[in-house]
Amino acid sequence: MTRVMSESADPPLLALSGVTKRFAGVTALDRVDFDLRRGEIHALVGENGAGKSTLIKVLGGIHIPEAGTILLDGRPAAIRSVADAQRHGIRIIHQELSLAPNLTVAENIYLGREPHRRGWLLRRKMDDDARALVASLGLDEIRQVDAVVSRLSVAHQQLVEIARALSAQARILVLDEPTSALSEAETEALFATLRRLRSQGVGILYISHRLEEILRLADRITVLRDGRSIGTQDAAHVDQRELVRWMVGRDIVDHFHRPAARPGEVALEVRDLRGPRTFGVSFAVRYGEVLGLAGLVGSGRSEIVRLLFGIDPIERGEVLVDGRAVRIRNPRDALRAGIVLVPEDRKREGLVMIQSVAFNVALPWVERWIAACRPDARKRRAIVDRAAQGFGIRMADAEQCIASLSGGNQQKALVGRWMEERPKVLVLDEPTRGVDVGAREEMCAIIGSLVESGLAVVLVSSDLSEVLGLAHRVALVRDGRIVGVAPATELTPEQVMQQLT
């Protein structure tokens, strides 16, 4: 990959030269060069562990590099704290939003900077200023500045974050995986906002694993691999396959390889299932089959699998496993019936992030390695070793904190722990969300291997190419109902979208 130098005679808005950062002897960034121009969307891509997160934390003043220089408008800048970064006009919008959900849009925009006089909050002025700001930015979706943020969609909450950043005169906006929880329509709306900001001279650093988005949105792309900058290229001069090769150092021809179709008996059948946001859902999945649930964000896909795993209460309907009705009132009932779930949000619902890999993998099997209140370290280690070896969990040590693993390895730990005692039905909700292109390939291969060994899989994904590429049949979900089921090979993305909208 060749490096494209700035064509303008003016210095770039931001330039990094030879930036190096180490942690306990491990080099996270190795002499990285990078520059961002005014009025540019510059994408930063790479596998998990490539150094993207470390780089944006250096920009945000969270990490201080051991070597290298940071230039703003051609002048050296010392960024040694979050306050320093903000003073220089650098704002980072992380994947996990940092809004106060109980406050209004206006209150979040000016949080900590509220207009006041003699100790009294000038609420009307704050609301008026917020309306003027969102109007000037073209953010019509959040023009009701007195709305409580918790009632907004994730997409609109992200716009509040952007408005808050720009209200503080941000010149450099960093977005980390901003579309991971957005529908296609919400993604397009966000892109329209970013393009407007670009036209106003804001420099935007955009980080995403979704390469097709990057190629549509970015002006330039920089690739990191193993903490080094491989190079920078104009987005118009690169295709997705070439980009993947630069990222992982090899060709990945196809993420989605549908498992061989050898369906057996019906493993799971759902009849007229109803819950808080689900209305009369019926479907079946066989052993050796992948049933995909496709729907827009908010369609009820995740609500269906939450009912199956006993997280939300079943109000009416039947769940049958191997043709026998089972009563699912909680996750324990689901596990006893042979149903396991890898949830959409692995950090909040799947893993105990402050604990070790071993703790998380062995957690469901406590009864096996603790007897009479005495833990058996050898049995616990054997459970962890089987998962690590069977699913290729890459880690330095089983006792390291699971938060230190890449997203792909965290996901493999979640899947691997359930295979200690083989389930009948594996439910996967967004199994490749927030993982890099190489880990995505590995996860798809794991799913294929499990299905070909006879497991029944229910797959939920907002990525239509993932559903159509992996599933044998696809159930279309809209407004908490299944509006159709068809073989995946007979569907196109356009046909699916027509039925979902």
Short mmCIF file of C-alpha atoms in Angstrom, two decimals, residues 11-494:
data_model
loop_
_atom_site.label_atom_id
_atom_site.label_comp_id
_atom_site.label_asym_id
_atom_site.label_seq_id
_atom_site.Cartn_x
_atom_site.Cartn_y
_atom_site.Cartn_z
CA PRO A 11 -0.21 22.01 6.68
CA PRO A 12 -2.74 19.30 7.58
CA LEU A 13 -5.17 19.91 10.40
CA LEU A 14 -3.56 17.04 12.33
CA ALA A 15 -0.32 15.16 11.74
CA LEU A 16 1.29 12.32 13.68
CA SER A 17 4.89 11.41 13.00
CA GLY A 18 6.72 8.42 14.45
CA VAL A 19 4.23 7.96 17.31
CA THR A 20 5.19 5.01 19.52
CA LYS A 21 3.34 3.59 22.54
CA ARG A 22 4.26 0.54 24.63
CA PHE A 23 2.46 -1.33 27.41
CA ALA A 24 4.50 -3.60 29.70
CA GLY A 25 7.03 -4.24 26.96
CA VAL A 26 4.41 -4.80 24.25
CA THR A 27 4.52 -2.27 21.40
CA ALA A 28 0.96 -1.13 20.62
CA LEU A 29 2.02 1.66 18.22
CA ASP A 30 5.30 1.44 16.34
CA ARG A 31 6.41 4.72 14.70
CA VAL A 32 2.97 5.48 13.30
CA ASP A 33 2.52 8.28 10.76
CA PHE A 34 -0.92 9.74 10.06
CA ASP A 35 -2.43 13.01 8.89
CA LEU A 36 -5.93 14.48 8.69
CA ARG A 37 -6.92 17.39 6.47
CA ARG A 38 -9.57 20.03 7.00
CA GLY A 39 -12.90 19.03 5.50
CA GLU A 40 -11.91 15.38 5.14
CA ILE A 41 -13.33 12.04 6.24
CA HIS A 42 -10.29 9.84 6.87
CA ALA A 43 -10.95 6.19 7.73
CA LEU A 44 -8.65 4.20 10.02
CA VAL A 45 -8.91 0.44 9.54
CA GLY A 46 -7.19 -2.66 10.83
CA GLU A 47 -7.82 -5.89 12.69
CA ASN A 48 -8.50 -5.85 16.42
CA GLY A 49 -5.15 -5.37 18.10
CA ALA A 50 -3.77 -3.39 15.14
CA GLY A 51 -3.50 -0.25 17.29
CA LYS A 52 -6.60 1.75 16.32
CA SER A 53 -7.91 2.13 19.87
CA THR A 54 -4.49 3.07 21.20
CA LEU A 55 -4.08 5.69 18.50
CA ILE A 56 -7.38 7.44 19.24
CA LYS A 57 -6.60 7.31 22.98
CA VAL A 58 -3.31 9.07 22.24
CA LEU A 59 -5.26 11.72 20.33
CA GLY A 60 -7.76 11.97 23.18
CA GLY A 61 -5.09 12.45 25.84
CA ILE A 62 -5.80 9.13 27.56
CA HIS A 63 -2.41 7.63 26.62
CA ILE A 64 0.87 9.54 26.37
CA PRO A 65 3.23 8.20 23.69
CA GLU A 66 6.89 7.43 24.44
CA ALA A 67 8.08 8.85 21.13
CA GLY A 68 6.89 10.83 18.14
CA THR A 69 5.29 14.20 17.53
CA ILE A 70 1.74 15.49 17.16
CA LEU A 71 1.20 18.59 15.05
CA LEU A 72 -1.95 20.69 14.86
CA ASP A 73 -2.02 23.22 11.99
CA GLY A 74 1.68 22.48 11.54
CA ARG A 75 2.63 23.39 15.12
CA PRO A 76 3.69 20.91 17.85
CA ALA A 77 0.92 20.13 20.32
CA ALA A 78 1.33 18.57 23.75
CA ILE A 79 -1.68 16.33 24.42
CA ARG A 80 -1.15 14.88 27.88
CA SER A 81 -4.73 14.81 29.16
CA VAL A 82 -8.35 14.72 28.00
CA ALA A 83 -8.54 18.43 28.85
CA ASP A 84 -5.58 19.11 26.53
CA ALA A 85 -7.30 17.26 23.67
CA GLN A 86 -10.55 19.12 24.17
CA ARG A 87 -8.74 22.46 24.35
CA HIS A 88 -7.21 21.67 20.95
CA GLY A 89 -10.67 20.91 19.53
CA ILE A 90 -10.37 17.10 19.47
CA ARG A 91 -13.52 15.22 20.43
CA ILE A 92 -13.94 11.43 20.47
CA ILE A 93 -17.33 9.73 20.19
CA HIS A 94 -16.81 6.23 21.52
CA GLN A 95 -18.80 3.14 20.57
CA GLU A 96 -20.38 3.19 24.04
CA LEU A 97 -22.09 6.56 24.19
CA SER A 98 -21.42 8.79 27.20
CA LEU A 99 -24.72 10.66 27.47
CA ALA A 100 -26.77 11.21 30.62
CA PRO A 101 -29.95 9.30 29.67
CA ASN A 102 -32.19 11.07 32.20
CA LEU A 103 -31.36 14.53 30.84
CA THR A 104 -32.74 16.31 27.79
CA VAL A 105 -30.98 16.84 24.47
CA ALA A 106 -30.13 20.45 25.41
CA GLU A 107 -28.92 19.47 28.88
CA ASN A 108 -26.60 16.84 27.39
CA ILE A 109 -25.22 19.23 24.77
CA TYR A 110 -24.26 21.82 27.39
CA LEU A 111 -23.55 19.46 30.30
CA GLY A 112 -20.89 21.10 32.45
CA ARG A 113 -21.12 24.32 30.39
CA GLU A 114 -24.70 25.37 31.19
CA PRO A 115 -25.49 29.08 30.77
CA HIS A 116 -26.17 30.69 34.14
CA ARG A 117 -26.47 34.02 35.90
CA ARG A 118 -25.70 34.50 39.58
CA GLY A 119 -25.90 30.76 40.13
CA TRP A 120 -29.27 30.34 38.36
CA LEU A 121 -29.57 28.08 35.31
CA LEU A 122 -30.77 29.98 32.23
CA ARG A 123 -32.84 27.10 30.87
CA ARG A 124 -34.60 29.07 28.15
CA LYS A 125 -31.28 30.37 26.80
CA MET A 126 -29.82 26.84 26.92
CA ASP A 127 -32.77 25.45 24.94
CA ASP A 128 -32.64 28.33 22.45
CA ASP A 129 -28.88 27.89 21.97
CA ALA A 130 -29.34 24.15 21.47
CA ARG A 131 -32.07 24.72 18.83
CA ALA A 132 -29.87 27.19 16.99
CA LEU A 133 -26.92 24.77 17.10
CA VAL A 134 -28.78 21.72 15.79
CA ALA A 135 -30.38 23.87 13.07
CA SER A 136 -26.98 25.21 11.96
CA LEU A 137 -25.63 21.65 11.81
CA GLY A 138 -28.65 20.38 9.92
CA LEU A 139 -29.51 17.87 12.66
CA ASP A 140 -33.28 18.10 12.22
CA GLU A 141 -33.73 14.68 13.82
CA ILE A 142 -32.94 16.13 17.28
CA ARG A 143 -34.60 19.52 16.90
CA GLN A 144 -36.85 18.73 19.91
CA VAL A 145 -34.14 19.72 22.36
CA ASP A 146 -36.40 19.26 25.40
CA ALA A 147 -36.79 15.53 24.66
CA VAL A 148 -35.24 13.15 27.23
CA VAL A 149 -32.29 11.33 25.65
CA SER A 150 -33.30 7.87 26.93
CA ARG A 151 -36.37 8.06 24.67
CA LEU A 152 -34.30 8.63 21.53
CA SER A 153 -33.04 5.93 19.19
CA VAL A 154 -29.34 5.05 19.30
CA ALA A 155 -28.89 6.86 15.99
CA HIS A 156 -30.36 10.07 17.38
CA GLN A 157 -28.32 9.73 20.58
CA GLN A 158 -25.20 9.68 18.41
CA LEU A 159 -26.33 12.94 16.81
CA VAL A 160 -26.61 14.42 20.31
CA GLU A 161 -22.98 13.37 20.94
CA ILE A 162 -21.94 15.04 17.68
CA ALA A 163 -23.85 18.23 18.56
CA ARG A 164 -22.23 18.28 22.01
CA ALA A 165 -18.78 17.92 20.49
CA LEU A 166 -19.35 20.67 17.94
CA SER A 167 -20.91 23.00 20.51
CA ALA A 168 -17.44 23.09 22.08
CA GLN A 169 -15.84 24.15 18.78
CA ALA A 170 -14.51 20.70 17.90
CA ARG A 171 -12.36 20.83 14.78
CA ILE A 172 -11.46 17.15 14.82
CA LEU A 173 -14.21 14.58 15.33
CA VAL A 174 -13.27 10.94 15.97
CA LEU A 175 -16.03 8.33 15.61
CA ASP A 176 -15.39 4.77 16.81
CA GLU A 177 -17.71 2.14 15.24
CA PRO A 178 -20.63 4.61 15.01
CA THR A 179 -22.94 2.35 12.95
CA SER A 180 -22.63 -0.87 14.97
CA ALA A 181 -26.19 -0.53 16.33
CA LEU A 182 -27.80 1.38 13.45
CA SER A 183 -30.18 0.29 10.73
CA GLU A 184 -29.34 0.92 7.08
CA ALA A 185 -31.58 3.99 6.97
CA GLU A 186 -30.07 5.38 10.19
CA THR A 187 -26.59 4.76 8.82
CA GLU A 188 -27.38 6.75 5.68
CA ALA A 189 -28.73 9.60 7.80
CA LEU A 190 -25.51 9.62 9.86
CA PHE A 191 -23.44 9.66 6.66
CA ALA A 192 -25.41 12.66 5.41
CA THR A 193 -24.60 14.47 8.67
CA LEU A 194 -20.89 13.64 8.41
CA ARG A 195 -20.76 14.87 4.82
CA ARG A 196 -22.36 18.16 5.91
CA LEU A 197 -19.75 18.52 8.64
CA ARG A 198 -17.00 17.78 6.13
CA SER A 199 -18.30 20.59 3.91
CA GLN A 200 -18.06 22.92 6.94
CA GLY A 201 -14.35 22.15 7.33
CA VAL A 202 -14.47 19.63 10.19
CA GLY A 203 -11.82 16.92 10.02
CA ILE A 204 -13.38 13.50 10.70
CA LEU A 205 -11.46 10.38 11.71
CA TYR A 206 -13.77 7.41 11.11
CA ILE A 207 -13.13 3.93 12.52
CA SER A 208 -15.19 0.92 11.46
CA HIS A 209 -14.91 -2.78 10.67
CA ARG A 210 -17.55 -2.37 7.94
CA LEU A 211 -15.36 -1.94 4.89
CA GLU A 212 -18.23 -1.40 2.46
CA GLU A 213 -19.25 1.66 4.53
CA ILE A 214 -15.73 3.02 4.53
CA LEU A 215 -15.38 2.75 0.78
CA ARG A 216 -18.63 4.70 0.33
CA LEU A 217 -17.89 7.39 2.90
CA ALA A 218 -14.17 8.04 3.26
CA ASP A 219 -11.94 10.33 1.24
CA ARG A 220 -8.77 8.55 2.33
CA ILE A 221 -8.02 5.32 4.19
CA THR A 222 -5.09 4.48 6.46
CA VAL A 223 -4.39 0.85 7.35
CA LEU A 224 -2.79 -0.24 10.63
CA ARG A 225 -1.37 -3.72 11.12
CA ASP A 226 0.45 -4.95 14.22
CA GLY A 227 0.81 -1.38 15.50
CA ARG A 228 2.37 -0.05 12.28
CA SER A 229 0.91 2.20 9.62
CA ILE A 230 0.94 0.13 6.43
CA GLY A 231 0.07 3.17 4.36
CA THR A 232 -2.58 5.62 3.20
CA GLN A 233 -4.56 5.61 -0.02
CA ASP A 234 -7.40 7.54 -1.64
CA ALA A 235 -10.62 5.58 -1.13
CA ALA A 236 -11.45 5.95 -4.82
CA HIS A 237 -8.31 3.99 -5.75
CA VAL A 238 -8.83 0.88 -3.60
CA ASP A 239 -11.35 -1.98 -3.55
CA GLN A 240 -12.55 -4.10 -0.63
CA ARG A 241 -10.49 -7.18 -1.47
CA GLU A 242 -7.30 -5.15 -1.71
CA LEU A 243 -8.10 -3.41 1.58
CA VAL A 244 -8.60 -6.73 3.36
CA ARG A 245 -5.28 -8.02 2.05
CA TRP A 246 -3.49 -4.95 3.44
CA MET A 247 -5.22 -5.39 6.79
CA VAL A 248 -4.60 -9.09 7.38
CA GLY A 249 -1.67 -9.80 5.07
CA ARG A 250 -3.55 -12.37 3.00
CA ASP A 251 -6.56 -12.78 0.73
CA ILE A 252 -9.94 -13.54 2.28
CA VAL A 253 -12.14 -14.59 -0.60
CA ASP A 254 -15.47 -15.03 1.19
CA HIS A 255 -16.46 -14.38 4.80
CA PHE A 256 -19.72 -16.23 4.47
CA HIS A 257 -19.52 -19.85 3.46
CA ARG A 258 -22.90 -21.47 3.94
CA PRO A 259 -22.56 -24.83 5.76
CA ALA A 260 -23.41 -27.96 3.81
CA ALA A 261 -27.18 -28.54 3.92
CA ARG A 262 -27.86 -31.76 5.85
CA PRO A 263 -30.96 -30.90 7.90
CA GLY A 264 -32.20 -33.55 10.30
CA GLU A 265 -35.16 -33.69 12.65
CA VAL A 266 -36.77 -30.55 14.02
CA ALA A 267 -34.70 -29.38 17.00
CA LEU A 268 -36.72 -26.32 18.01
CA GLU A 269 -40.26 -25.29 17.17
CA VAL A 270 -42.00 -22.12 18.28
CA ARG A 271 -45.78 -21.75 18.05
CA ASP A 272 -47.63 -18.44 18.41
CA LEU A 273 -45.01 -17.03 20.76
CA ARG A 274 -46.00 -13.75 22.37
CA GLY A 275 -44.11 -11.46 24.70
CA PRO A 276 -43.90 -7.78 25.63
CA ARG A 277 -42.92 -6.78 22.06
CA THR A 278 -43.49 -9.99 20.11
CA PHE A 279 -46.80 -10.97 18.52
CA GLY A 280 -47.68 -14.52 17.46
CA VAL A 281 -44.25 -15.71 16.25
CA SER A 282 -44.02 -19.23 14.79
CA PHE A 283 -41.02 -20.98 13.20
CA ALA A 284 -38.93 -24.17 13.33
CA VAL A 285 -35.25 -24.98 12.92
CA ARG A 286 -33.75 -28.40 12.29
CA TYR A 287 -30.53 -30.03 13.43
CA GLY A 288 -27.79 -29.22 10.93
CA GLU A 289 -29.53 -26.03 9.79
CA VAL A 290 -29.08 -22.28 10.17
CA LEU A 291 -32.28 -20.27 10.42
CA GLY A 292 -31.60 -16.56 9.96
CA LEU A 293 -33.77 -13.86 11.52
CA ALA A 294 -33.56 -10.74 9.35
CA GLY A 295 -35.10 -7.43 10.30
CA LEU A 296 -34.34 -3.77 10.80
CA VAL A 297 -33.21 -2.39 14.15
CA GLY A 298 -36.30 -2.35 16.39
CA SER A 299 -38.13 -5.00 14.34
CA GLY A 300 -38.25 -7.49 17.22
CA ARG A 301 -35.41 -9.85 16.23
CA SER A 302 -33.59 -9.66 19.54
CA GLU A 303 -36.89 -9.72 21.46
CA ILE A 304 -37.65 -13.15 19.95
CA VAL A 305 -34.38 -14.68 21.11
CA ARG A 306 -34.72 -13.06 24.54
CA LEU A 307 -38.00 -14.96 24.92
CA LEU A 308 -36.33 -18.21 23.85
CA PHE A 309 -33.65 -17.82 26.51
CA GLY A 310 -36.01 -16.78 29.30
CA ILE A 311 -34.74 -13.22 29.65
CA ASP A 312 -38.15 -11.72 28.84
CA PRO A 313 -41.39 -13.39 29.97
CA ILE A 314 -43.37 -15.53 27.54
CA GLU A 315 -46.97 -14.36 27.73
CA ARG A 316 -48.44 -16.98 25.41
CA GLY A 317 -47.44 -19.72 23.00
CA GLU A 318 -45.39 -22.92 22.98
CA VAL A 319 -41.71 -23.76 22.73
CA LEU A 320 -40.93 -27.36 21.72
CA VAL A 321 -37.50 -29.02 21.80
CA ASP A 322 -37.26 -32.43 20.09
CA GLY A 323 -41.04 -32.33 19.73
CA ARG A 324 -41.68 -31.95 23.47
CA ALA A 325 -43.10 -28.79 25.01
CA VAL A 326 -40.75 -27.06 27.45
CA ARG A 327 -41.54 -24.30 29.91
CA ILE A 328 -39.03 -21.45 29.80
CA ARG A 329 -39.36 -18.98 32.64
CA ASN A 330 -35.70 -18.01 32.98
CA PRO A 331 -32.27 -18.78 31.44
CA ARG A 332 -31.85 -21.82 33.70
CA ASP A 333 -34.94 -23.40 32.10
CA ALA A 334 -33.57 -22.64 28.63
CA LEU A 335 -30.21 -24.23 29.44
CA ARG A 336 -31.91 -27.35 30.80
CA ALA A 337 -33.88 -27.58 27.56
CA GLY A 338 -30.66 -27.40 25.54
CA ILE A 339 -30.95 -23.79 24.30
CA VAL A 340 -27.98 -21.45 24.69
CA LEU A 341 -27.64 -17.80 23.72
CA VAL A 342 -24.68 -15.65 22.67
CA PRO A 343 -26.24 -12.21 23.27
CA GLU A 344 -26.05 -9.08 21.15
CA ASP A 345 -24.10 -7.09 23.75
CA ARG A 346 -21.35 -9.43 24.93
CA LYS A 347 -19.85 -6.84 27.29
CA ARG A 348 -23.03 -6.18 29.25
CA GLU A 349 -25.02 -9.38 28.87
CA GLY A 350 -22.52 -12.14 28.08
CA LEU A 351 -19.27 -11.60 29.94
CA VAL A 352 -18.07 -10.38 33.32
CA MET A 353 -15.56 -7.93 31.89
CA ILE A 354 -13.58 -7.36 35.11
CA GLN A 355 -12.94 -11.09 35.51
CA SER A 356 -10.50 -13.48 33.85
CA VAL A 357 -10.94 -15.58 30.74
CA ALA A 358 -11.01 -18.69 32.92
CA PHE A 359 -13.69 -17.25 35.20
CA ASN A 360 -15.95 -16.45 32.25
CA VAL A 361 -15.48 -19.74 30.41
CA ALA A 362 -15.92 -21.93 33.51
CA LEU A 363 -18.78 -19.89 35.02
CA PRO A 364 -21.72 -21.98 33.69
CA TRP A 365 -20.10 -25.20 34.91
CA VAL A 366 -19.45 -24.30 38.57
CA GLU A 367 -21.13 -27.48 39.79
CA ARG A 368 -18.51 -29.52 37.93
CA TRP A 369 -15.44 -27.97 39.49
CA ILE A 370 -16.69 -26.94 42.93
CA ALA A 371 -17.74 -29.71 45.32
CA ALA A 372 -18.58 -29.18 49.00
CA CYS A 373 -17.48 -25.52 48.63
CA ARG A 374 -14.00 -26.63 47.53
CA PRO A 375 -12.89 -25.61 44.04
CA ASP A 376 -10.93 -28.10 41.96
CA ALA A 377 -8.44 -26.02 39.96
CA ARG A 378 -7.53 -28.95 37.72
CA LYS A 379 -11.12 -29.52 36.58
CA ARG A 380 -11.64 -25.80 36.07
CA ARG A 381 -8.50 -25.56 33.98
CA ALA A 382 -9.55 -28.55 31.88
CA ILE A 383 -12.85 -26.84 31.00
CA VAL A 384 -11.00 -23.68 29.98
CA ASP A 385 -8.37 -25.57 27.98
CA ARG A 386 -11.02 -27.46 25.99
CA ALA A 387 -12.71 -24.19 25.01
CA ALA A 388 -9.44 -22.41 24.22
CA GLN A 389 -8.09 -25.22 22.08
CA GLY A 390 -11.37 -26.13 20.42
CA PHE A 391 -12.20 -22.56 19.41
CA GLY A 392 -8.77 -21.02 19.00
CA ILE A 393 -9.08 -18.42 21.78
CA ARG A 394 -5.84 -16.44 21.59
CA MET A 395 -4.65 -15.27 25.00
CA ALA A 396 -1.43 -14.94 26.95
CA ASP A 397 -2.83 -16.74 29.97
CA ALA A 398 -6.23 -18.06 31.08
CA GLU A 399 -6.11 -15.80 34.14
CA GLN A 400 -5.74 -12.58 32.17
CA CYS A 401 -8.71 -10.22 32.23
CA ILE A 402 -11.13 -11.02 29.42
CA ALA A 403 -11.50 -7.29 28.70
CA SER A 404 -7.90 -7.37 27.40
CA LEU A 405 -8.82 -9.82 24.60
CA SER A 406 -9.87 -8.65 21.16
CA GLY A 407 -13.57 -8.61 20.33
CA GLY A 408 -13.19 -11.73 18.19
CA ASN A 409 -11.54 -13.70 20.99
CA GLN A 410 -14.16 -12.55 23.49
CA GLN A 411 -16.82 -13.83 21.10
CA LYS A 412 -15.04 -17.17 20.68
CA ALA A 413 -14.87 -17.50 24.48
CA LEU A 414 -18.64 -16.95 24.66
CA VAL A 415 -19.37 -19.62 22.06
CA GLY A 416 -16.73 -22.00 23.32
CA ARG A 417 -17.95 -22.07 26.92
CA TRP A 418 -21.37 -23.35 25.86
CA MET A 419 -19.85 -26.29 24.00
CA GLU A 420 -18.53 -27.92 27.18
CA GLU A 421 -21.88 -29.67 27.33
CA ARG A 422 -23.18 -29.74 23.77
CA PRO A 423 -26.50 -27.88 23.45
CA LYS A 424 -29.26 -28.67 20.99
CA VAL A 425 -29.87 -25.14 19.79
CA LEU A 426 -27.30 -22.32 19.57
CA VAL A 427 -28.83 -18.85 19.31
CA LEU A 428 -26.43 -16.18 18.01
CA ASP A 429 -27.46 -12.53 18.24
CA GLU A 430 -25.10 -10.33 16.15
CA PRO A 431 -22.18 -12.81 16.39
CA THR A 432 -19.75 -10.70 14.34
CA ARG A 433 -20.62 -7.22 15.65
CA GLY A 434 -17.51 -5.24 16.57
CA VAL A 435 -15.02 -7.85 15.35
CA ASP A 436 -12.42 -7.32 12.66
CA VAL A 437 -12.39 -8.88 9.23
CA GLY A 438 -10.07 -11.76 10.18
CA ALA A 439 -12.06 -12.62 13.32
CA ARG A 440 -15.25 -12.43 11.29
CA GLU A 441 -13.89 -15.06 8.94
CA GLU A 442 -12.97 -17.27 11.91
CA MET A 443 -16.37 -16.85 13.56
CA CYS A 444 -18.20 -17.76 10.35
CA ALA A 445 -16.00 -20.86 10.02
CA ILE A 446 -16.83 -21.84 13.63
CA ILE A 447 -20.56 -21.47 12.96
CA GLY A 448 -20.25 -23.57 9.81
CA SER A 449 -18.34 -26.31 11.64
CA LEU A 450 -20.90 -26.50 14.45
CA VAL A 451 -23.80 -26.71 12.01
CA GLU A 452 -22.12 -29.38 9.90
CA SER A 453 -21.60 -31.41 13.08
CA GLY A 454 -25.39 -31.39 13.54
CA LEU A 455 -26.12 -28.38 15.76
CA ALA A 456 -29.23 -26.27 15.14
CA VAL A 457 -28.46 -22.54 14.88
CA VAL A 458 -30.70 -19.48 15.03
CA LEU A 459 -28.77 -16.51 13.64
CA VAL A 460 -29.76 -12.87 14.19
CA SER A 461 -27.83 -10.19 12.33
CA SER A 462 -28.37 -6.66 11.07
CA ASP A 463 -25.91 -7.48 8.26
CA LEU A 464 -28.04 -8.82 5.42
CA SER A 465 -25.02 -10.27 3.62
CA GLU A 466 -24.24 -12.28 6.76
CA VAL A 467 -27.77 -13.66 7.07
CA LEU A 468 -28.09 -14.48 3.36
CA GLY A 469 -24.56 -15.90 3.21
CA LEU A 470 -24.72 -18.21 6.25
CA ALA A 471 -28.38 -19.20 6.69
CA HIS A 472 -30.20 -21.99 4.89
CA ARG A 473 -33.58 -20.35 5.48
CA VAL A 474 -34.43 -16.78 6.43
CA ALA A 475 -37.37 -15.59 8.54
CA LEU A 476 -38.25 -11.95 7.92
CA VAL A 477 -39.14 -10.03 11.09
CA ARG A 478 -41.13 -6.80 11.11
CA ASP A 479 -43.03 -5.10 13.96
CA GLY A 480 -42.56 -8.09 16.26
CA ARG A 481 -43.97 -10.56 13.73
CA ILE A 482 -42.54 -12.99 11.19
CA VAL A 483 -43.87 -11.85 7.83
CA GLY A 484 -42.33 -14.60 5.72
CA VAL A 485 -39.84 -17.49 5.57
CA ALA A 486 -37.90 -18.47 2.46
CA PRO A 487 -34.73 -20.33 1.42
CA ALA A 488 -31.78 -17.94 1.59
CA THR A 489 -30.70 -18.86 -1.94
CA GLU A 490 -34.00 -17.52 -3.30
CA LEU A 491 -33.64 -14.08 -1.71
CA THR A 492 -31.71 -10.96 -2.66
CA PRO A 493 -30.93 -8.04 -0.36
CA GLU A 494 -33.30 -5.86 -2.39
#
